[in-house]
């Protein structure tokens, strides 16, 4: 006898053998028993939950000549035998995925005109009915609404939302449920015992969870695993064959994250990836594990865990050690990573940073006392944290540079304080006075501060830190540092680049880059625009532009004005040919090159 896959070999042939759809099969049985049958049924639900199987059982039962007291087909009459041998003329199946045209539906409608020769009903089962074209649906509507008395339609679909409301209103709708893990495991045990396989309950539970509520998927995975295990189905072999993540890894990841052991988390992740695990599956699996731990926080939600009693107890134990804030934040971080995973060009780095964020949720403030908020990572290695000089003298010695009058002062010292403040503090200490405490200053130069100034705030800078920086900048601005036209243009371009990173400001940033700046009288700056629309847009953010340039140029006296360009100031946009002519007339070297090589300009 030829081999049959388990999904076909153990396909239910009666309502009593259907798994996980008790309410639905009871309704169909009662309809058969009472004889109150609708002319159209719609079976909808996920894949592999028994929609087509129930449609066939229902079609066989309503045509059975001697149904049992439980409203099951007898299996002995001519109609049942014809159905079992696939020679019944009363049951027609149409795959709408490959027969979705108007002609196919018209042919089906022709079959409805012929009454059944054996049995009472002609049953038309249309699978994947949502694949029918709009024209086919329209041709089907009238017959579906008023078919002959001996015709029953059973429509099956996985996507009810794609059906027309006019179709839905003509059918009795039955929603099939996903298979629970317990029901799937019970069915797999029955199949394993009939096939003579040995198994571990944990192995069958993994198969059931992998199937995600589909019995057909579960049986397909079961056949694959049985071939790999040679009839001895163990948890270790199932995990190896299906390349799954052992649940113990997630328990370890959670424990290490609670202990803020980022290095150990990285080593565990590397070990999982070396075993062939996909980084994306690590994130989704970890997120599901955190969800299960959160469900185990409350005894009322423990039944929502689709797992064995053994692991439900493990989840409950780990839930006692996890603060609710940790669980909520971890789910938020892991979900964000899952959304960004496909677009990431360096997927492993994205996963590593995500797991570091999770491992730092419960980490206290760093040794430097600076709290981190938002998505700003904390120090991974405290020993590498920047050291602060204990005294002003140590800071001055660290630079080994004396302070001389009228000499430019360095912008950064070891503690972030200026040399002038260090010297003044040292002098005050020598005189017995209380040294003044200077605020840290981080001066990276005009170019670097403009390129990265807004990034500091976006990385989670606290309000205290932001106020501190603004105050220091204000002190610098009061000095009215003089700037050149080159520096002004440089900071203007840097500001436009930062604006361009914001999608909503990208168009305006591109226009600003093409606007010339004029500084006829220092430090008054004019922005020259070519149209009124751009003029209004710039005026709306004129104050923000002034504040940005004041901070980056360290000059609070700068003024910003906007005006329309005069006729002689509007630059003509040159075509490629006009640009070539201009360069040819201005560059003797280009003339020599063209003559030497015999080049000729041709149009595209």
PDB file of N, CA and C in Angstrom, residues 181-227:
ATOM      1  N   UNK A 181      -3.274  24.148  21.966  1.00  0.00           N
ATOM      2  CA  UNK A 181      -2.113  23.262  22.091  1.00  0.00           C
ATOM      3  C   UNK A 181      -2.521  21.923  22.693  1.00  0.00           C
ATOM      4  N   UNK A 182      -3.425  21.957  23.670  1.00  0.00           N
ATOM      5  CA  UNK A 182      -3.845  20.711  24.320  1.00  0.00           C
ATOM      6  C   UNK A 182      -4.562  19.783  23.338  1.00  0.00           C
ATOM      7  N   UNK A 183      -5.469  20.334  22.525  1.00  0.00           N
ATOM      8  CA  UNK A 183      -6.175  19.509  21.543  1.00  0.00           C
ATOM      9  C   UNK A 183      -5.212  18.954  20.496  1.00  0.00           C
ATOM     10  N   UNK A 184      -4.280  19.770  20.061  1.00  0.00           N
ATOM     11  CA  UNK A 184      -3.317  19.306  19.047  1.00  0.00           C
ATOM     12  C   UNK A 184      -2.434  18.204  19.604  1.00  0.00           C
ATOM     13  N   UNK A 185      -1.955  18.368  20.824  1.00  0.00           N
ATOM     14  CA  UNK A 185      -1.102  17.341  21.445  1.00  0.00           C
ATOM     15  C   UNK A 185      -1.876  16.035  21.602  1.00  0.00           C
ATOM     16  N   UNK A 186      -3.133  16.113  22.021  1.00  0.00           N
ATOM     17  CA  UNK A 186      -3.937  14.896  22.186  1.00  0.00           C
ATOM     18  C   UNK A 186      -4.093  14.164  20.857  1.00  0.00           C
ATOM     19  N   UNK A 187      -4.309  14.900  19.786  1.00  0.00           N
ATOM     20  CA  UNK A 187      -4.451  14.260  18.463  1.00  0.00           C
ATOM     21  C   UNK A 187      -3.123  13.666  18.001  1.00  0.00           C
ATOM     22  N   UNK A 188      -2.022  14.372  18.249  1.00  0.00           N
ATOM     23  CA  UNK A 188      -0.706  13.850  17.854  1.00  0.00           C
ATOM     24  C   UNK A 188      -0.372  12.583  18.636  1.00  0.00           C
ATOM     25  N   UNK A 189      -0.779  12.508  19.884  1.00  0.00           N
ATOM     26  CA  UNK A 189      -0.556  11.283  20.666  1.00  0.00           C
ATOM     27  C   UNK A 189      -1.301  10.110  20.051  1.00  0.00           C
ATOM     28  N   UNK A 190      -2.525  10.357  19.629  1.00  0.00           N
ATOM     29  CA  UNK A 190      -3.301   9.296  19.003  1.00  0.00           C
ATOM     30  C   UNK A 190      -2.629   8.819  17.722  1.00  0.00           C
ATOM     31  N   UNK A 191      -2.142   9.747  16.918  1.00  0.00           N
ATOM     32  CA  UNK A 191      -1.470   9.361  15.672  1.00  0.00           C
ATOM     33  C   UNK A 191      -0.181   8.605  15.968  1.00  0.00           C
ATOM     34  N   UNK A 192       0.594   9.085  16.943  1.00  0.00           N
ATOM     35  CA  UNK A 192       1.852   8.418  17.283  1.00  0.00           C
ATOM     36  C   UNK A 192       1.611   7.005  17.783  1.00  0.00           C
ATOM     37  N   UNK A 193       0.579   6.803  18.584  1.00  0.00           N
ATOM     38  CA  UNK A 193       0.290   5.462  19.099  1.00  0.00           C
ATOM     39  C   UNK A 193      -0.154   4.522  17.990  1.00  0.00           C
ATOM     40  N   UNK A 194      -0.935   5.015  17.051  1.00  0.00           N
ATOM     41  CA  UNK A 194      -1.369   4.170  15.934  1.00  0.00           C
ATOM     42  C   UNK A 194      -0.211   3.828  15.002  1.00  0.00           C
ATOM     43  N   UNK A 195       0.730   4.737  14.892  1.00  0.00           N
ATOM     44  CA  UNK A 195       1.880   4.483  14.030  1.00  0.00           C
ATOM     45  C   UNK A 195       2.974   3.704  14.748  1.00  0.00           C
ATOM     46  N   UNK A 196       2.839   3.526  16.059  1.00  0.00           N
ATOM     47  CA  UNK A 196       3.837   2.781  16.812  1.00  0.00           C
ATOM     48  C   UNK A 196       5.073   3.575  17.156  1.00  0.00           C
ATOM     49  N   UNK A 197       4.951   4.903  17.241  1.00  0.00           N
ATOM     50  CA  UNK A 197       6.097   5.750  17.580  1.00  0.00           C
ATOM     51  C   UNK A 197       6.167   5.951  19.096  1.00  0.00           C
ATOM     52  N   UNK A 198       7.377   6.103  19.603  1.00  0.00           N
ATOM     53  CA  UNK A 198       7.576   6.534  20.984  1.00  0.00           C
ATOM     54  C   UNK A 198       7.784   8.047  20.981  1.00  0.00           C
ATOM     55  N   UNK A 199       7.366   8.707  22.051  1.00  0.00           N
ATOM     56  CA  UNK A 199       7.408  10.164  22.042  1.00  0.00           C
ATOM     57  C   UNK A 199       7.540  10.700  23.469  1.00  0.00           C
ATOM     58  N   UNK A 200       7.990  11.954  23.527  1.00  0.00           N
ATOM     59  CA  UNK A 200       8.003  12.714  24.770  1.00  0.00           C
ATOM     60  C   UNK A 200       6.920  13.785  24.673  1.00  0.00           C
ATOM     61  N   UNK A 201       6.208  13.975  25.773  1.00  0.00           N
ATOM     62  CA  UNK A 201       5.139  14.974  25.770  1.00  0.00           C
ATOM     63  C   UNK A 201       5.670  16.361  25.409  1.00  0.00           C
ATOM     64  N   UNK A 202       6.853  16.702  25.919  1.00  0.00           N
ATOM     65  CA  UNK A 202       7.429  18.028  25.634  1.00  0.00           C
ATOM     66  C   UNK A 202       7.704  18.196  24.147  1.00  0.00           C
ATOM     67  N   UNK A 203       8.095  17.095  23.468  1.00  0.00           N
ATOM     68  CA  UNK A 203       8.367  17.165  22.032  1.00  0.00           C
ATOM     69  C   UNK A 203       7.086  17.448  21.254  1.00  0.00           C
ATOM     70  N   UNK A 204       5.987  16.774  21.620  1.00  0.00           N
ATOM     71  CA  UNK A 204       4.720  17.003  20.942  1.00  0.00           C
ATOM     72  C   UNK A 204       4.197  18.416  21.231  1.00  0.00           C
ATOM     73  N   UNK A 205       4.475  18.938  22.414  1.00  0.00           N
ATOM     74  CA  UNK A 205       4.052  20.304  22.734  1.00  0.00           C
ATOM     75  C   UNK A 205       4.788  21.325  21.866  1.00  0.00           C
ATOM     76  N   UNK A 206       6.061  21.073  21.619  1.00  0.00           N
ATOM     77  CA  UNK A 206       6.817  21.976  20.742  1.00  0.00           C
ATOM     78  C   UNK A 206       6.238  21.949  19.335  1.00  0.00           C
ATOM     79  N   UNK A 207       5.877  20.752  18.850  1.00  0.00           N
ATOM     80  CA  UNK A 207       5.280  20.637  17.511  1.00  0.00           C
ATOM     81  C   UNK A 207       3.954  21.387  17.461  1.00  0.00           C
ATOM     82  N   UNK A 208       3.139  21.230  18.512  1.00  0.00           N
ATOM     83  CA  UNK A 208       1.840  21.908  18.547  1.00  0.00           C
ATOM     84  C   UNK A 208       2.005  23.419  18.571  1.00  0.00           C
ATOM     85  N   UNK A 209       2.974  23.933  19.324  1.00  0.00           N
ATOM     86  CA  UNK A 209       3.200  25.374  19.364  1.00  0.00           C
ATOM     87  C   UNK A 209       3.718  25.887  18.029  1.00  0.00           C
ATOM     88  N   UNK A 210       4.556  25.095  17.375  1.00  0.00           N
ATOM     89  CA  UNK A 210       5.081  25.480  16.067  1.00  0.00           C
ATOM     90  C   UNK A 210       3.973  25.548  15.028  1.00  0.00           C
ATOM     91  N   UNK A 211       2.953  24.690  15.140  1.00  0.00           N
ATOM     92  CA  UNK A 211       1.858  24.654  14.166  1.00  0.00           C
ATOM     93  C   UNK A 211       0.981  25.895  14.248  1.00  0.00           C
ATOM     94  N   UNK A 212       0.986  26.597  15.382  1.00  0.00           N
ATOM     95  CA  UNK A 212       0.247  27.854  15.535  1.00  0.00           C
ATOM     96  C   UNK A 212      -1.244  27.678  15.248  1.00  0.00           C
ATOM     97  N   UNK A 213      -1.839  26.636  15.832  1.00  0.00           N
ATOM     98  CA  UNK A 213      -3.284  26.477  15.749  1.00  0.00           C
ATOM     99  C   UNK A 213      -3.796  25.736  14.553  1.00  0.00           C
ATOM    100  N   UNK A 214      -2.943  25.257  13.662  1.00  0.00           N
ATOM    101  CA  UNK A 214      -3.366  24.521  12.471  1.00  0.00           C
ATOM    102  C   UNK A 214      -3.070  23.033  12.622  1.00  0.00           C
ATOM    103  N   UNK A 215      -4.105  22.201  12.559  1.00  0.00           N
ATOM    104  CA  UNK A 215      -3.893  20.764  12.711  1.00  0.00           C
ATOM    105  C   UNK A 215      -3.150  20.188  11.518  1.00  0.00           C
ATOM    106  N   UNK A 216      -3.439  20.650  10.330  1.00  0.00           N
ATOM    107  CA  UNK A 216      -2.725  20.154   9.155  1.00  0.00           C
ATOM    108  C   UNK A 216      -1.243  20.480   9.243  1.00  0.00           C
ATOM    109  N   UNK A 217      -0.924  21.689   9.689  1.00  0.00           N
ATOM    110  CA  UNK A 217       0.483  22.050   9.872  1.00  0.00           C
ATOM    111  C   UNK A 217       1.130  21.163  10.926  1.00  0.00           C
ATOM    112  N   UNK A 218       0.401  20.885  12.007  1.00  0.00           N
ATOM    113  CA  UNK A 218       0.954  20.047  13.072  1.00  0.00           C
ATOM    114  C   UNK A 218       1.260  18.641  12.562  1.00  0.00           C
ATOM    115  N   UNK A 219       0.361  18.078  11.769  1.00  0.00           N
ATOM    116  CA  UNK A 219       0.594  16.724  11.242  1.00  0.00           C
ATOM    117  C   UNK A 219       1.730  16.716  10.220  1.00  0.00           C
ATOM    118  N   UNK A 220       1.856  17.769   9.443  1.00  0.00           N
ATOM    119  CA  UNK A 220       2.972  17.849   8.483  1.00  0.00           C
ATOM    120  C   UNK A 220       4.307  17.913   9.223  1.00  0.00           C
ATOM    121  N   UNK A 221       4.371  18.737  10.273  1.00  0.00           N
ATOM    122  CA  UNK A 221       5.597  18.819  11.078  1.00  0.00           C
ATOM    123  C   UNK A 221       5.852  17.482  11.771  1.00  0.00           C
ATOM    124  N   UNK A 222       4.793  16.831  12.229  1.00  0.00           N
ATOM    125  CA  UNK A 222       4.927  15.539  12.902  1.00  0.00           C
ATOM    126  C   UNK A 222       5.556  14.508  11.968  1.00  0.00           C
ATOM    127  N   UNK A 223       5.105  14.452  10.719  1.00  0.00           N
ATOM    128  CA  UNK A 223       5.685  13.513   9.750  1.00  0.00           C
ATOM    129  C   UNK A 223       7.169  13.804   9.514  1.00  0.00           C
ATOM    130  N   UNK A 224       7.505  15.084   9.406  1.00  0.00           N
ATOM    131  CA  UNK A 224       8.906  15.468   9.187  1.00  0.00           C
ATOM    132  C   UNK A 224       9.775  15.043  10.365  1.00  0.00           C
ATOM    133  N   UNK A 225       9.293  15.303  11.561  1.00  0.00           N
ATOM    134  CA  UNK A 225      10.059  14.964  12.761  1.00  0.00           C
ATOM    135  C   UNK A 225      10.171  13.451  12.917  1.00  0.00           C
ATOM    136  N   UNK A 226       9.089  12.727  12.612  1.00  0.00           N
ATOM    137  CA  UNK A 226       9.112  11.269  12.736  1.00  0.00           C
ATOM    138  C   UNK A 226      10.153  10.654  11.800  1.00  0.00           C
ATOM    139  N   UNK A 227      10.299  11.223  10.608  1.00  0.00           N
ATOM    140  CA  UNK A 227      11.323  10.722   9.678  1.00  0.00           C
ATOM    141  C   UNK A 227      12.721  10.989  10.214  1.00  0.00           C
TER     142      UNK A 227
END
